[in-house]
Short mmCIF file of C-alpha atoms in Angstrom, two decimals:
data_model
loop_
_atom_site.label_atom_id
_atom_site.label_comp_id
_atom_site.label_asym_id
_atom_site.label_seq_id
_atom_site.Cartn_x
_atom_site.Cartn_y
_atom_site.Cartn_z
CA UNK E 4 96.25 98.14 -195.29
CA UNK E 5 97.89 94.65 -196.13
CA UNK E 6 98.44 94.05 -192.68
CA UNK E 7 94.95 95.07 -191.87
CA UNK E 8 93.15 92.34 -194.61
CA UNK E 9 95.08 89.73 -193.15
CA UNK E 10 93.48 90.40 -189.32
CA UNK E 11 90.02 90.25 -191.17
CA UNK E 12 90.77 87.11 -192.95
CA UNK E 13 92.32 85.31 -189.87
CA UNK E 14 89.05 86.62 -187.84
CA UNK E 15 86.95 85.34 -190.71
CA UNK E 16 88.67 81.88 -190.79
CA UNK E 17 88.58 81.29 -187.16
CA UNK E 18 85.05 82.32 -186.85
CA UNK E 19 83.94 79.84 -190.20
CA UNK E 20 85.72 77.00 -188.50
CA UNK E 21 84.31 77.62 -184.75
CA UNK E 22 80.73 77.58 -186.63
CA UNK E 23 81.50 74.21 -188.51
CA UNK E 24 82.54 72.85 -185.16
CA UNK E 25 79.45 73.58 -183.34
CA UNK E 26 77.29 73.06 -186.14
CA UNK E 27 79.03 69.12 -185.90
CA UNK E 28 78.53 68.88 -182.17
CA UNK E 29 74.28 69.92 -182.71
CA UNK E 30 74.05 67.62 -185.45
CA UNK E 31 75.71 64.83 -183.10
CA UNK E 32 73.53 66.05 -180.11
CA UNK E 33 70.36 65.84 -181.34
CA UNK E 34 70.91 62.52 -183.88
CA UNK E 35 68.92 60.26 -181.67
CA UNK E 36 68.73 57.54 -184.53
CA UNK E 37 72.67 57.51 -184.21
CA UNK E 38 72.63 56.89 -180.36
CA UNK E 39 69.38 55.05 -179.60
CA UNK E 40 68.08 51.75 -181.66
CA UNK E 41 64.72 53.43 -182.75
CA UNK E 42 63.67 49.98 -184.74
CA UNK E 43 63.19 47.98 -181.17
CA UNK E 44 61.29 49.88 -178.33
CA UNK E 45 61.59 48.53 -174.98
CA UNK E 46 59.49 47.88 -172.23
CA UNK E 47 60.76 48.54 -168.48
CA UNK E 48 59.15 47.80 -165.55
CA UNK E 49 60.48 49.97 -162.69
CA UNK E 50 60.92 52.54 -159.43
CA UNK E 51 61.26 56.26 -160.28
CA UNK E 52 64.27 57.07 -158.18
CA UNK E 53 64.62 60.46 -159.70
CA UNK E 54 63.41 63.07 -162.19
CA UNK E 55 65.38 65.89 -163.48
CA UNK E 56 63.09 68.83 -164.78
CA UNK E 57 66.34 70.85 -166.92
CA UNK E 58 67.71 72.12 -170.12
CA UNK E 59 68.83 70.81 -172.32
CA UNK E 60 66.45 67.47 -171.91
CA UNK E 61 64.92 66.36 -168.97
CA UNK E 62 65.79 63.18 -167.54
CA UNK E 63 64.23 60.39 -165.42
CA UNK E 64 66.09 57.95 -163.47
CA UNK E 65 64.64 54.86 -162.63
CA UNK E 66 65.35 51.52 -161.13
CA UNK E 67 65.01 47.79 -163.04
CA UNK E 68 65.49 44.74 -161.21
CA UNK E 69 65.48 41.46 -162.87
CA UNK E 70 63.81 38.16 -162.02
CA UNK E 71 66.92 37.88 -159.52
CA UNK E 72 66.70 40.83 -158.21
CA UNK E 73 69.66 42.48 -159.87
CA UNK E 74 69.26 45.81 -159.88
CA UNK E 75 70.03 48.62 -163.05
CA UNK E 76 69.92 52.09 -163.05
CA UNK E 77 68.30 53.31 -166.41
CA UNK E 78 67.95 56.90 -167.67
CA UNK E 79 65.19 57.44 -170.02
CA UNK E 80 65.58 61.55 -171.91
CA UNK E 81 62.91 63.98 -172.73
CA UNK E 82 62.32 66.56 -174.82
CA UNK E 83 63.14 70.25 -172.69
CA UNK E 84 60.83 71.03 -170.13
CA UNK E 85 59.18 74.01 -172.02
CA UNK E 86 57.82 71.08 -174.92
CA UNK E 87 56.93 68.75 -171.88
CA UNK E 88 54.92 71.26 -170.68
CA UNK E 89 52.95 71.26 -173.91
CA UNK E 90 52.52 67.76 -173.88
CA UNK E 91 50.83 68.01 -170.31
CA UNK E 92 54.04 67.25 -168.11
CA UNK E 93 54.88 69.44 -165.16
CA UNK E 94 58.06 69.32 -162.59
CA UNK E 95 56.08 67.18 -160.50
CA UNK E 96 54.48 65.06 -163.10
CA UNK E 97 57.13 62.06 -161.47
CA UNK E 98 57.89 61.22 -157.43
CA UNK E 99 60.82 59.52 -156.44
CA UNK E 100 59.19 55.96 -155.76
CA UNK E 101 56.39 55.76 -158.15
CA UNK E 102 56.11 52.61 -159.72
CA UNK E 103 56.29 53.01 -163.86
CA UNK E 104 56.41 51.29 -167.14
CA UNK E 105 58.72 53.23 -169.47
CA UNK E 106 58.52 52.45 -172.90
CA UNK E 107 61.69 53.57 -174.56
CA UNK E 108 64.32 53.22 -177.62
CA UNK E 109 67.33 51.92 -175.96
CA UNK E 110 71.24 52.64 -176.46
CA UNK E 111 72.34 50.55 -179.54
CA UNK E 112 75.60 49.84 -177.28
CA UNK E 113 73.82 48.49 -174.59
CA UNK E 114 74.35 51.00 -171.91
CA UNK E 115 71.12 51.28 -169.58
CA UNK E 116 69.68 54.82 -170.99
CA UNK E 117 66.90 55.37 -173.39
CA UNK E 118 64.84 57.74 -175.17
CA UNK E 119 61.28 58.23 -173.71
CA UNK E 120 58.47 57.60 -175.65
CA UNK E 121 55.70 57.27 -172.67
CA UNK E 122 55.86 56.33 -169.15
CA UNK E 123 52.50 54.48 -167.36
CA UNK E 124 52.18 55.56 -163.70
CA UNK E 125 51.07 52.93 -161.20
CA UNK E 126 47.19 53.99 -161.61
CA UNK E 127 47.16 53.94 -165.11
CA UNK E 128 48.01 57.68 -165.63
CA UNK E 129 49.61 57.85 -168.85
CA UNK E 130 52.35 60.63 -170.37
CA UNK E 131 53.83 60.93 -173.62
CA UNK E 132 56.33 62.48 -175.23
CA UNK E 133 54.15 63.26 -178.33
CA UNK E 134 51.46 64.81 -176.18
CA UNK E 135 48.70 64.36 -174.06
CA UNK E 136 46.89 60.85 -174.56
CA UNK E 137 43.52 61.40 -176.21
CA UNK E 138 40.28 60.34 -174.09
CA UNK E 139 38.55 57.60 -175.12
CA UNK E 140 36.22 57.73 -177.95
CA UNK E 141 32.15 57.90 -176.31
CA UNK E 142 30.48 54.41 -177.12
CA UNK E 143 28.23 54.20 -179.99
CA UNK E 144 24.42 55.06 -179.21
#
């Protein structure tokens, strides 16, 4: 029966400590104030090279160049593609080569990837990550 209590308590320790880990690596995952400077949003004007509707966040890759004509390859992050949906996005809500402003909180070490916050198509179509963008108001009578 000794023997027996020991298996249980060796199952039970192995199992607390597996749950601590994971619980660590969610915390970490989803701590976008740790990885992203949320105090200094910044504007991008680029070329949608690629969009990535997928679990666990869906991602868009895009295309900077600078007044030289350097070119950087950003990746902005969504939320999953089941909230995007909810906030009006679809799979084909971005084509490769559509010309965008992204408005994102960038990496606080400098690496070219962001956090979405709302992307402005070409035409003026606007997307969100907090929803759809509200109509405007009708003008006073």
């Amino acid at each position: 029966m000794k023997r027996n209590m020991k298996g249980h308590l060796l199952i039970l320790a192995v199992a607390a400590v597996g749950l601590l880990l994971y619980a660590g690596e969610v915390r970490a995952h989803h701590g976008a104030a740790n990885v992203y400077d949320m105090s200094k949003p910044v504007m991008l004007k680029g070329t949608i090279t690629k969009f990535e509707w997928t679990n666990p966040h869906n991602q868009i890759l895009f295309d900077v160049a600078d007044e030289k004509g350097n070119v950087t390859h950003w990746i902005a992050a969504t939320e999953p593609p089941q909230v995007m949906l909810e906030r009006g996005w679809t799979r084909r809500s971005l084509k490769e080569g559509d010309e965008v402003t992204v408005y994102i909180f960038a990496a606080k070490n400098g690496a070219p990837v962001g956090n979405l916050q709302r992307i402005v198509l070409g035409g003026g179509k606007e997307l969100t990550t907090s929803g759809p963008v509200p109509a405007a108001p009708p003008p006073a009578r």
